[in-house]
PDB file of C-alpha atoms and ligand atoms in Angstrom:
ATOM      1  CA  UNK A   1       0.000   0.000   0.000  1.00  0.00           C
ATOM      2  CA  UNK A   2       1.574   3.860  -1.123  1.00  0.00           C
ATOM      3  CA  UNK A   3       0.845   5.902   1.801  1.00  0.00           C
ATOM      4  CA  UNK A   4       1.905   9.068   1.845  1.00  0.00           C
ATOM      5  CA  UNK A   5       2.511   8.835   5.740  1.00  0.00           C
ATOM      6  CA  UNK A   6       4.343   5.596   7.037  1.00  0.00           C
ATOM      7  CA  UNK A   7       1.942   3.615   8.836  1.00  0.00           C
ATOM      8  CA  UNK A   8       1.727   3.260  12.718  1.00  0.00           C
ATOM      9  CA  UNK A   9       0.145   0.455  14.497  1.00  0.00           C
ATOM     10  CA  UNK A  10       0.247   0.089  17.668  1.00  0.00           C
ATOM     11  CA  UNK A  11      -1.205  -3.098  20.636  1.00  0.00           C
ATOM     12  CA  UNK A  12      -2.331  -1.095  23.459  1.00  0.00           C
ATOM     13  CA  UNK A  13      -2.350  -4.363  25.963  1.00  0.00           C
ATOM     14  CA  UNK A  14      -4.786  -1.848  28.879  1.00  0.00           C
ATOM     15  CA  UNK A  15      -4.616  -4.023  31.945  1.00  0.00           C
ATOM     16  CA  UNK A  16      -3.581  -7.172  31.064  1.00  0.00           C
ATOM     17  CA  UNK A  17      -1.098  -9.688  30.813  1.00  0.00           C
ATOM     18  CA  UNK A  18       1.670 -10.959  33.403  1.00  0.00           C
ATOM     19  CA  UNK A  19       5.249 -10.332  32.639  1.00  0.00           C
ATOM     20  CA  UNK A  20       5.009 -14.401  31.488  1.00  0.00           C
ATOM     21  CA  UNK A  21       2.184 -13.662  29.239  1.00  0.00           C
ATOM     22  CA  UNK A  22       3.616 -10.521  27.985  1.00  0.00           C
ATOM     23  CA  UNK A  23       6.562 -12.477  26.708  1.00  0.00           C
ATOM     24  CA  UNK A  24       5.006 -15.322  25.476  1.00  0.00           C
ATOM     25  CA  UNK A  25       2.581 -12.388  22.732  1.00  0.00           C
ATOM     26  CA  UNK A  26       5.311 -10.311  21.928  1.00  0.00           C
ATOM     27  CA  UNK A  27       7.822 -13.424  21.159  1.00  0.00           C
ATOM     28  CA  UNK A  28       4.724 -14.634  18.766  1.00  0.00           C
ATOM     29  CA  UNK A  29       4.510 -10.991  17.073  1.00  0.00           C
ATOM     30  CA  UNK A  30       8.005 -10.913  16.633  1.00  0.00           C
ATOM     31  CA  UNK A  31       8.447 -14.580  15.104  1.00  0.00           C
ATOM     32  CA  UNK A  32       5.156 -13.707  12.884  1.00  0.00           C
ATOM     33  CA  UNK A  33       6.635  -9.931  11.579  1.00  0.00           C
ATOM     34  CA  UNK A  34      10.118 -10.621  11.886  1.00  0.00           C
ATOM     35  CA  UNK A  35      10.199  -9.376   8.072  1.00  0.00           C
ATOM     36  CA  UNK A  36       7.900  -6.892   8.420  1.00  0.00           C
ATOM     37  CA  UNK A  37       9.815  -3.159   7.132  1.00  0.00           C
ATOM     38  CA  UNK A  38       6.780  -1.094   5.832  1.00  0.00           C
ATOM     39  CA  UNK A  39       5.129  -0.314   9.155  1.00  0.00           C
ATOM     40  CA  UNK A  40       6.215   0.731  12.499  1.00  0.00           C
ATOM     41  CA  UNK A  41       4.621  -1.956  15.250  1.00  0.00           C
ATOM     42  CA  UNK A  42       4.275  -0.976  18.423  1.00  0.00           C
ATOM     43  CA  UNK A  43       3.250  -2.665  21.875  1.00  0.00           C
ATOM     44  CA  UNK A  44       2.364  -1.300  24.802  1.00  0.00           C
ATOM     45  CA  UNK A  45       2.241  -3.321  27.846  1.00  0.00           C
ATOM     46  CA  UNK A  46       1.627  -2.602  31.274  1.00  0.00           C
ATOM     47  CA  UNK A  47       3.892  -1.035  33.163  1.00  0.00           C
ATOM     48  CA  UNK A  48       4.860  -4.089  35.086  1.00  0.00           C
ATOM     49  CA  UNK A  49       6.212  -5.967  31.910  1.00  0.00           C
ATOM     50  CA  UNK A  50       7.807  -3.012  29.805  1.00  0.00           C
ATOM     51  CA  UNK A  51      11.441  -3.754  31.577  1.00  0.00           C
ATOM     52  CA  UNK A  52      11.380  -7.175  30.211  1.00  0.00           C
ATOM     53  CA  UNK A  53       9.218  -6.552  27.091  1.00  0.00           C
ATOM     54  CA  UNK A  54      12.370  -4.273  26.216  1.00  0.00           C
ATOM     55  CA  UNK A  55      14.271  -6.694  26.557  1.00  0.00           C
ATOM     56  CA  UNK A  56      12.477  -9.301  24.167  1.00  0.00           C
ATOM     57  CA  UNK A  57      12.539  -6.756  21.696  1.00  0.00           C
ATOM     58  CA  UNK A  58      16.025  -4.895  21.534  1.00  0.00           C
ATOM     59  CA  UNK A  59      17.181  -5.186  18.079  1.00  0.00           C
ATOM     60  CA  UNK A  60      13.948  -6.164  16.731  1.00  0.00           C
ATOM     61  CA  UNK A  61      11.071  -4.073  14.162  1.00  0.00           C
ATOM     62  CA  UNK A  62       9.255  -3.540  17.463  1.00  0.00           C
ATOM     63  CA  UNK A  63       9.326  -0.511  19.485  1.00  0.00           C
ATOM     64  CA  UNK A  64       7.895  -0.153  22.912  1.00  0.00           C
ATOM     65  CA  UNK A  65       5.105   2.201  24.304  1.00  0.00           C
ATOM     66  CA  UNK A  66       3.684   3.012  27.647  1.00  0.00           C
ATOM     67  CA  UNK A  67      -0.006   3.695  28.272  1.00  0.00           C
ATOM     68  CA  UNK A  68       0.167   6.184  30.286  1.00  0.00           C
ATOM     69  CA  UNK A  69       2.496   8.768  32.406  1.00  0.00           C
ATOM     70  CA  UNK A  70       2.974  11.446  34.772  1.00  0.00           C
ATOM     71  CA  UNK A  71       3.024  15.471  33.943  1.00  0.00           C
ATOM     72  CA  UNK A  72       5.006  15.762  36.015  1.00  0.00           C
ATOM     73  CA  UNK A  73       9.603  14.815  36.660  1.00  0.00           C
ATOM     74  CA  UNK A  74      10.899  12.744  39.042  1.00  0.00           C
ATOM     75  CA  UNK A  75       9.296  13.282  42.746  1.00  0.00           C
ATOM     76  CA  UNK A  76       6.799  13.413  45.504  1.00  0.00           C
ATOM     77  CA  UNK A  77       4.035  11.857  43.524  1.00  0.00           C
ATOM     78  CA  UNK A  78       3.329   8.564  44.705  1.00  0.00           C
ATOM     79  CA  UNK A  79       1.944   5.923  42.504  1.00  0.00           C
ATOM     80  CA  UNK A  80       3.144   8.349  39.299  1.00  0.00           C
ATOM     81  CA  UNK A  81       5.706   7.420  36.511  1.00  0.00           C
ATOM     82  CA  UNK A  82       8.225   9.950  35.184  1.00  0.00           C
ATOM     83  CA  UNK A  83       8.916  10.106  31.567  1.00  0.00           C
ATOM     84  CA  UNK A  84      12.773   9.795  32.462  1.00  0.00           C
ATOM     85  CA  UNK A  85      11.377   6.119  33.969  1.00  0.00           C
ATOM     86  CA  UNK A  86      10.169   5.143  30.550  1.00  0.00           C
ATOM     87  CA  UNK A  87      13.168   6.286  28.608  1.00  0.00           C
ATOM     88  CA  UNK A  88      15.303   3.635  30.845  1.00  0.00           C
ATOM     89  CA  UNK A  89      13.633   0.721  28.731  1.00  0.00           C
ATOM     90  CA  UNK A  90      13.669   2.249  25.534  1.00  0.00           C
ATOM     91  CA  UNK A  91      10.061   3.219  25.532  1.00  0.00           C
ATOM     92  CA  UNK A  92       9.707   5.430  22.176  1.00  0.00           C
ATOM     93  CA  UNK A  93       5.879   6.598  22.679  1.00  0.00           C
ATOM     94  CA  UNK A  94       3.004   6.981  25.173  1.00  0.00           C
ATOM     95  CA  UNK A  95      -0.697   6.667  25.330  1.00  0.00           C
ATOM     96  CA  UNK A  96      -2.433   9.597  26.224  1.00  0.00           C
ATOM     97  CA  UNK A  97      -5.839  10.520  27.198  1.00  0.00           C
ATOM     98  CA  UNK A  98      -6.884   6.978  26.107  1.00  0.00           C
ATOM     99  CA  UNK A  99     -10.989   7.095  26.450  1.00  0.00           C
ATOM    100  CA  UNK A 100     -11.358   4.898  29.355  1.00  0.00           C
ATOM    101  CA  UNK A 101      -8.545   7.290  31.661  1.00  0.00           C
ATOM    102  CA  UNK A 102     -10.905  10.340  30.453  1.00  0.00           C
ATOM    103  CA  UNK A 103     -13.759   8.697  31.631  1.00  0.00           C
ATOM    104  CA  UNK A 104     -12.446   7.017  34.617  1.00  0.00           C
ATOM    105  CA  UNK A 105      -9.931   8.915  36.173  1.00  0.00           C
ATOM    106  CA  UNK A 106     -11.416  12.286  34.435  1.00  0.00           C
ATOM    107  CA  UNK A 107      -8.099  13.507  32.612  1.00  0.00           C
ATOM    108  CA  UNK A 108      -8.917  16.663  31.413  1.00  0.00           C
ATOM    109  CA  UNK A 109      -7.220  17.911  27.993  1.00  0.00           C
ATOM    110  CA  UNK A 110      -5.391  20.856  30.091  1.00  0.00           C
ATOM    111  CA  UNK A 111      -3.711  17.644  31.860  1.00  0.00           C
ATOM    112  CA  UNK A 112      -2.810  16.018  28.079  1.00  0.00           C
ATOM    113  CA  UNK A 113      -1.770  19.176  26.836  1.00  0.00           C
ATOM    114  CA  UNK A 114       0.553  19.279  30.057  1.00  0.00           C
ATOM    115  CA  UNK A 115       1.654  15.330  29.684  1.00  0.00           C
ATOM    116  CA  UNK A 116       1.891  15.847  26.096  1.00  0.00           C
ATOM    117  CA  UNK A 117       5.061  18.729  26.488  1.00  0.00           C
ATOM    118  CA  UNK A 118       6.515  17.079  28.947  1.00  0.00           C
ATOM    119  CA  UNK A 119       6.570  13.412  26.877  1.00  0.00           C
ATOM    120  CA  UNK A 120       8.521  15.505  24.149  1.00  0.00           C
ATOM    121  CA  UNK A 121      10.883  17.245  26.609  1.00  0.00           C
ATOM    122  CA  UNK A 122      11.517  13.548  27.099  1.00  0.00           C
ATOM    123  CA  UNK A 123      12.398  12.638  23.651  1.00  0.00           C
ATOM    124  CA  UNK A 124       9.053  10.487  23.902  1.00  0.00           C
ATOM    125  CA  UNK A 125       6.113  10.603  21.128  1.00  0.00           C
ATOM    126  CA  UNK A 126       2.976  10.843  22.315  1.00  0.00           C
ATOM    127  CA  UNK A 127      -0.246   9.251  20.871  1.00  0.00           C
ATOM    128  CA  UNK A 128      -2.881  11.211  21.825  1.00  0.00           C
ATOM    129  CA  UNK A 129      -6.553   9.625  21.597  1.00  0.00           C
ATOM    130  CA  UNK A 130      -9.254  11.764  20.905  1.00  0.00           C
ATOM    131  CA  UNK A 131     -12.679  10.743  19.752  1.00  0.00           C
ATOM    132  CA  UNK A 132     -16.747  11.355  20.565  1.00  0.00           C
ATOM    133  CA  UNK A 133     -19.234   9.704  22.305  1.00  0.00           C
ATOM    134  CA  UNK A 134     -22.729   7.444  20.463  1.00  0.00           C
ATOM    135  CA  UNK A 135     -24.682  10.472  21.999  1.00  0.00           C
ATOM    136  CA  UNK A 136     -22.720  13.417  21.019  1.00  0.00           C
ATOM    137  CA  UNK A 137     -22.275  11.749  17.227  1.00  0.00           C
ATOM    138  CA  UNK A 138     -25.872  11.370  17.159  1.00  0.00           C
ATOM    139  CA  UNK A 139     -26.351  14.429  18.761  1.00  0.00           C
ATOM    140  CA  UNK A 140     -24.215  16.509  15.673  1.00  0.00           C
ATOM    141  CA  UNK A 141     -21.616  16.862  17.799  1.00  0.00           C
ATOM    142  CA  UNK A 142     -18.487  15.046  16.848  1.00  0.00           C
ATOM    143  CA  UNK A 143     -16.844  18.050  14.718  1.00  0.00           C
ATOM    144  CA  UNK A 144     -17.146  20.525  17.939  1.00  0.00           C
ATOM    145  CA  UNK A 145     -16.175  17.588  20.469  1.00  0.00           C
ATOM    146  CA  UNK A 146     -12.949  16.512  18.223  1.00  0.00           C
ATOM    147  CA  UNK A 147     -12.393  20.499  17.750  1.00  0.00           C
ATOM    148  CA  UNK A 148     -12.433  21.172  21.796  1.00  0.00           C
ATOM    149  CA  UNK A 149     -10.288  17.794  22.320  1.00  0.00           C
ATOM    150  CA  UNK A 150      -7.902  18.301  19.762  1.00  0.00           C
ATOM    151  CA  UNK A 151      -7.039  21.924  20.696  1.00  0.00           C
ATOM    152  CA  UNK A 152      -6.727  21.217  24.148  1.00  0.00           C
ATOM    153  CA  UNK A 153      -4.735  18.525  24.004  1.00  0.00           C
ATOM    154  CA  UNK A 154      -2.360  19.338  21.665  1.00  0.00           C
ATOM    155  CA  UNK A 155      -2.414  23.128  23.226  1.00  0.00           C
ATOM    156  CA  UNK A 156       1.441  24.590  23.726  1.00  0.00           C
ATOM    157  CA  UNK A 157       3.194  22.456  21.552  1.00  0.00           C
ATOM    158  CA  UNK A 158       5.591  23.110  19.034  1.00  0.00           C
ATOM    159  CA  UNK A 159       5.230  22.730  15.362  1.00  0.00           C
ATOM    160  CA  UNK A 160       7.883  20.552  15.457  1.00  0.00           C
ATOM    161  CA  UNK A 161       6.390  18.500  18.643  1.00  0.00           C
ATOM    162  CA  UNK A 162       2.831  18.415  16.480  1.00  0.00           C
ATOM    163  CA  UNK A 163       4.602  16.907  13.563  1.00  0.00           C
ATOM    164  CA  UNK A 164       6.229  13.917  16.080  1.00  0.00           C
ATOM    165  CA  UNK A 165       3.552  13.553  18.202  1.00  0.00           C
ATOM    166  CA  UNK A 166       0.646  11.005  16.888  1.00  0.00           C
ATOM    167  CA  UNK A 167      -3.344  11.723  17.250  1.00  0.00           C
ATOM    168  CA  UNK A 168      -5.430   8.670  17.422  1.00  0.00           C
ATOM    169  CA  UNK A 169      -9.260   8.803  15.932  1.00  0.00           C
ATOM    170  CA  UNK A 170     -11.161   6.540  18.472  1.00  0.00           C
ATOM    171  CA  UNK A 171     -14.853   7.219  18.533  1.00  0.00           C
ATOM    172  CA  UNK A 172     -15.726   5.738  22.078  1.00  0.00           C
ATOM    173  CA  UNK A 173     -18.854   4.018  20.526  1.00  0.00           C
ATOM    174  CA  UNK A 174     -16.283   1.727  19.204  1.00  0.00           C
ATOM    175  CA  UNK A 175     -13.773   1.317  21.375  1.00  0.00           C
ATOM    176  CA  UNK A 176     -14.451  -2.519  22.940  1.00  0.00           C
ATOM    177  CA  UNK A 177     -17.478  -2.711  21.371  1.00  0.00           C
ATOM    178  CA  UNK A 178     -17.131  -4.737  17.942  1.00  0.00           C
ATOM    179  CA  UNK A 179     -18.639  -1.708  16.470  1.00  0.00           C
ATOM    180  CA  UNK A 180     -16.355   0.028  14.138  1.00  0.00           C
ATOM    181  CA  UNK A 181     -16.758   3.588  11.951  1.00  0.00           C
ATOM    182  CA  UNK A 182     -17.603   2.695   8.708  1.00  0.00           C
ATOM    183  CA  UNK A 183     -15.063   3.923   6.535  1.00  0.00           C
ATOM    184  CA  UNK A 184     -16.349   7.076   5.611  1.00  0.00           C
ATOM    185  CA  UNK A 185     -17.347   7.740   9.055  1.00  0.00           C
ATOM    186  CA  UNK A 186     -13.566   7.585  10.067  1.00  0.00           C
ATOM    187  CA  UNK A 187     -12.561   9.111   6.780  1.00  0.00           C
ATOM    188  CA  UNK A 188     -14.528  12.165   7.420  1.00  0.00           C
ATOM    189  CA  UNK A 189     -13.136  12.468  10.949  1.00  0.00           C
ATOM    190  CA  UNK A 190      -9.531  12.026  10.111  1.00  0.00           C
ATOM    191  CA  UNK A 191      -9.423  14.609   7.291  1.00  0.00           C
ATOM    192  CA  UNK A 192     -11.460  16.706  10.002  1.00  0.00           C
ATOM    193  CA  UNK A 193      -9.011  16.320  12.065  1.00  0.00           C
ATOM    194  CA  UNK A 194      -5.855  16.772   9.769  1.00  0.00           C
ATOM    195  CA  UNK A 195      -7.446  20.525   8.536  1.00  0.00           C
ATOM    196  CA  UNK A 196      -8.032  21.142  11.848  1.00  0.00           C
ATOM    197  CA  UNK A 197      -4.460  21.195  12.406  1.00  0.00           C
ATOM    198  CA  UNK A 198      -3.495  22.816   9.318  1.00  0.00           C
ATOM    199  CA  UNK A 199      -5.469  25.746  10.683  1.00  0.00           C
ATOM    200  CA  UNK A 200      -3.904  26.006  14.061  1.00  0.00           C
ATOM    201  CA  UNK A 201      -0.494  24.738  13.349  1.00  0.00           C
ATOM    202  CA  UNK A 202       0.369  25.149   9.164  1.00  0.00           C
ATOM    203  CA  UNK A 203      -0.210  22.921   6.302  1.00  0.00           C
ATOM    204  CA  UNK A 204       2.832  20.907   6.330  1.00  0.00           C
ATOM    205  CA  UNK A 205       2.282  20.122   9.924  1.00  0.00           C
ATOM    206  CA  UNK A 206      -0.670  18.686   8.950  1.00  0.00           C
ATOM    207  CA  UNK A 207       0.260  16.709   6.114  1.00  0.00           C
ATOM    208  CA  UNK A 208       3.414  14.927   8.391  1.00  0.00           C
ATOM    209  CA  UNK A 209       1.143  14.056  11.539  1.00  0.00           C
ATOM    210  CA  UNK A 210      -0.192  10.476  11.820  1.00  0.00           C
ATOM    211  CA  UNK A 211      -3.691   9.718  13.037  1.00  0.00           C
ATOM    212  CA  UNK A 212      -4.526   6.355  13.510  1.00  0.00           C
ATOM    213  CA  UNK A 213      -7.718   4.965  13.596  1.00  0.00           C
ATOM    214  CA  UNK A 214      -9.071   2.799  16.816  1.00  0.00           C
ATOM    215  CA  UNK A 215     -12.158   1.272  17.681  1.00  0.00           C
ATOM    216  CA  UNK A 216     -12.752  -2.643  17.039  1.00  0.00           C
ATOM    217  CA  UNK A 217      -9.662  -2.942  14.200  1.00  0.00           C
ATOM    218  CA  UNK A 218      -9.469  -6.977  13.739  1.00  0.00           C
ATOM    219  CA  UNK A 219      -7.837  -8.474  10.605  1.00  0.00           C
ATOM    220  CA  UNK A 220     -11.225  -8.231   8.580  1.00  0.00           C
ATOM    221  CA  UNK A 221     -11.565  -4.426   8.695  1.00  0.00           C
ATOM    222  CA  UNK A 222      -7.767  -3.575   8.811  1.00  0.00           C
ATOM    223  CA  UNK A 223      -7.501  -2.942   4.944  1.00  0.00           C
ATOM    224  CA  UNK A 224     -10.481  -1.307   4.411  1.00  0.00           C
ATOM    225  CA  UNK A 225      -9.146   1.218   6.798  1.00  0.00           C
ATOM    226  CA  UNK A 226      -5.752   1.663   6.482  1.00  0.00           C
ATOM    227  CA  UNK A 227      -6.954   2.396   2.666  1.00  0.00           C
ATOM    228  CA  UNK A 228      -8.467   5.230   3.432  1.00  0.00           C
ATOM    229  CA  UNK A 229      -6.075   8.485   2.504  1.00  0.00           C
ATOM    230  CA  UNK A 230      -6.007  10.273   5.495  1.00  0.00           C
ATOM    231  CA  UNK A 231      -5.605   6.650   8.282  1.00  0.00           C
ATOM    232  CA  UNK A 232      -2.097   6.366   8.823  1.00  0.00           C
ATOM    233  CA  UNK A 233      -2.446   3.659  11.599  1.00  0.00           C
ATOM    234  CA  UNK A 234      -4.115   1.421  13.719  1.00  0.00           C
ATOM    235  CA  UNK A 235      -4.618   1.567  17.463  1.00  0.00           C
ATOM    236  CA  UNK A 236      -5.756  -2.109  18.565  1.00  0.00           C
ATOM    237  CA  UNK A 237      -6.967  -2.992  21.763  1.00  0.00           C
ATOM    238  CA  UNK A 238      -8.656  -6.141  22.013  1.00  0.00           C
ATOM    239  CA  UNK A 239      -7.115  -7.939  18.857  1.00  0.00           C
ATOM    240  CA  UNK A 240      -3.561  -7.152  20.495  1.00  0.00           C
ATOM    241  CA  UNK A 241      -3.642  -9.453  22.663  1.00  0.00           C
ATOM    242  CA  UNK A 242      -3.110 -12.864  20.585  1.00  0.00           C
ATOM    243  CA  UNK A 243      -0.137 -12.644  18.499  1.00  0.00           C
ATOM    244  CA  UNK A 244      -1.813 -13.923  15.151  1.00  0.00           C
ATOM    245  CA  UNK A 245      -4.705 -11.610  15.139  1.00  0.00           C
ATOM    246  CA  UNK A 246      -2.283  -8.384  15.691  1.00  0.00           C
ATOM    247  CA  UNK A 247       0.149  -9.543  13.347  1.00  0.00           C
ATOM    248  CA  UNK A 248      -2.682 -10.165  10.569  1.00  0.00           C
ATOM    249  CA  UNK A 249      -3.498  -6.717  11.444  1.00  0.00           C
ATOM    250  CA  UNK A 250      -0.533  -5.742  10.470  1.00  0.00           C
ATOM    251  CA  UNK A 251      -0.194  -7.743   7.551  1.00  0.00           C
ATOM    252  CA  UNK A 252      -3.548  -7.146   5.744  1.00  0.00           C
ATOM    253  CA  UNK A 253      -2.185  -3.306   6.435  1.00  0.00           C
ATOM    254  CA  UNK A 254       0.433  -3.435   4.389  1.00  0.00           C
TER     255      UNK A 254
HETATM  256  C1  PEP B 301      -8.531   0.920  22.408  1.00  0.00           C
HETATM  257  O1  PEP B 301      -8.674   0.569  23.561  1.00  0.00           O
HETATM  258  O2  PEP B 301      -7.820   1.899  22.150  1.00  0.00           O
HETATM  259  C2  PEP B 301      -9.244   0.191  21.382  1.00  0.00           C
HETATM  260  C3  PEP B 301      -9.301   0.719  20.194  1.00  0.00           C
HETATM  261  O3  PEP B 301      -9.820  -1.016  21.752  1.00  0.00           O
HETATM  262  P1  PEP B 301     -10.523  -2.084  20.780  1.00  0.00           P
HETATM  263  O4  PEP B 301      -9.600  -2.301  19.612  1.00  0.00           O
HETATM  264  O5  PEP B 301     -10.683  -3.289  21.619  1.00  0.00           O
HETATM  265  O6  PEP B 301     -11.816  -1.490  20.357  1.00  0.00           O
END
C-alpha cells in the first residue's frame, strides 16, 4: 500500500497480561513480523512488563510504548511514573488521554496538553486519543467535540512536537465494542481532524502528523481502513492481545 505517511500500528495491551504472558505475545509478534519493514509496530504493555518486554525486543522491528504517564519529573508523587522512567527501557511513545482514563480517572485535555510537552521534553512521542461519544455523534456533535479535544490537548506544543507527536481517531462508541466507523465515518473524521491542524499549526504540519484509527480494528476491517487516505495507523486494543490476530493486522495493512 503507497501511503503518503508511514503507517503506525500500535497493541495497546490496557490491563492485562503478566510479565510471562507478555513475553510469550510479543515473542509470537516478533516470530510472525520478523520481516515486516513497511510499518512501524508498536506494543504497549503494562507497566509491570515493559522492563522485560524491552528486553524481548532490543534489536527487533518492534518498538515499545507506555499507556500512560505522569506530567510531572521525578518526585513526591506517589503511585506516578516519570517520563525519564520510561526512557530507561527504551520506551519510544506513550498513550495519552486513552478514552477509558478520560472517563475514569477524568483527565482533562489541560492535563494532556501538560503530559503531552513534557513526553517531548523527554524525547518520547505521544499518541494522543481523541474521539466522541454514540450520543454526542448522534447528537451533531463530533466536529465541535474533536475540535475542543484536539485543541486542548495538543495546546502549547511546538510545530515541530505536532509533527512527532501522533493523534489517534477513536470514537468511544467503538472502542471494545465490535462496532467500528464505517469507513467514511472515520474518513470524514480524520481529514477533520488533519485541517483542523493545518489551521492552528500550518499545512505541512498537517500533512506529516499520523492519526490512527481505533475502535474494534481486527484483521477483517484492517484494509479497508488503512486504505483510506487520510488513516495512517491502527490503534488495537482487544485484537492485540493474541499474536496472530495483531500480526494479521498488520499484515492485511500493508
Ligand atoms: C482501544 O482501547 O484503544 C481500542 C481501540 O480497543 P478495541 O480495539 O478493543 O476497540
Amino acid at each position: 500500500m503507497d501511503k503518503e505517511r508511514r503507517l503506525i500500528i500500535a497493541g495497546n495491551w490496557k490491563m492485562n497480561k503478566t510479565v510471562a504472558e507478555g513475553l510469550d505475545l510479543v515473542n509470537g509478534i516478533k516470530r510472525e513480523l520478523t520481516n515486516v519493514k513497511e510499518v512501524d509496530i508498536v506494543v504497549c504493555p503494562p507497566f509491570t512488563a515493559l522492563c522485560e518486554v524491552s528486553k524481548a525486543v532490543l534489536n527487533s522491528n518492534i518498538r515499545l510504548g507506555a499507556q500512560n504517564m505522569s506530567e510531572n519529573g521525578y518526585g513526591a508523587h506517589t503511585g506516578e511514573i516519570a517520563a525519564g522512567m520510561l526512557k530507561e527501557f527504551s520506551v519510544r511513545y506513550v498513550i495519552l488521554k486513552h478514552t477509558e482514563r478520560r472517563q475514569y480517572q477524568k483527565e482533562s485535555d489541560a492535563l494532556i496538553a501538560k503530559k503531552a510537552l513534557a513526553a517531548h521534553g523527554a524525547a518520547l512521542k505521544p499518541i494522543v486519543c481523541v474521539g466522541e461519544t454514540l450520543a454526542e455523534r448522534e447528537g451533531g456533535l463530533t466536529e465541535k467535540v474533536l475540535d475542543t479535544q484536539v485543541r486542548g490537548s495538543l495546546a502549547g506544543l511546538s510545530k515541530d512536537q505536532i509533527a512527532e507527536t501522533v493523534v489517534a481517531y477513536e470514537p468511544v462508541w467503538a472502542i471494545g465494542t465490535g462496532k467500528t466507523a464505517t469507513a467514511g465515518q472515520a474518513q470524514e473524521a480524520h481529514a477533520f481532524i488533519r485541517r483542523l491542524i493545518g489551521k492552528l499549526f500550518d499545512e505541512s504540519v498537517a500533512r506529516r502528523v499520523r492519526i490512527q484509527y481505533g475502535g474494534s480494528v481486527k484483521p477483517s476491517n484492517a484494509r479497508e481502513l488503512m486504505g483510506l487516505p487520510d488513516v495512517d495507523g491502527a490503534l488495537v486494543g482487544g485484537a492485540s492481545l493474541e499474536d496472530r490476530s495483531f500480526a494479521d493486522i498488520v499484515r492485511n495493512s500493508i
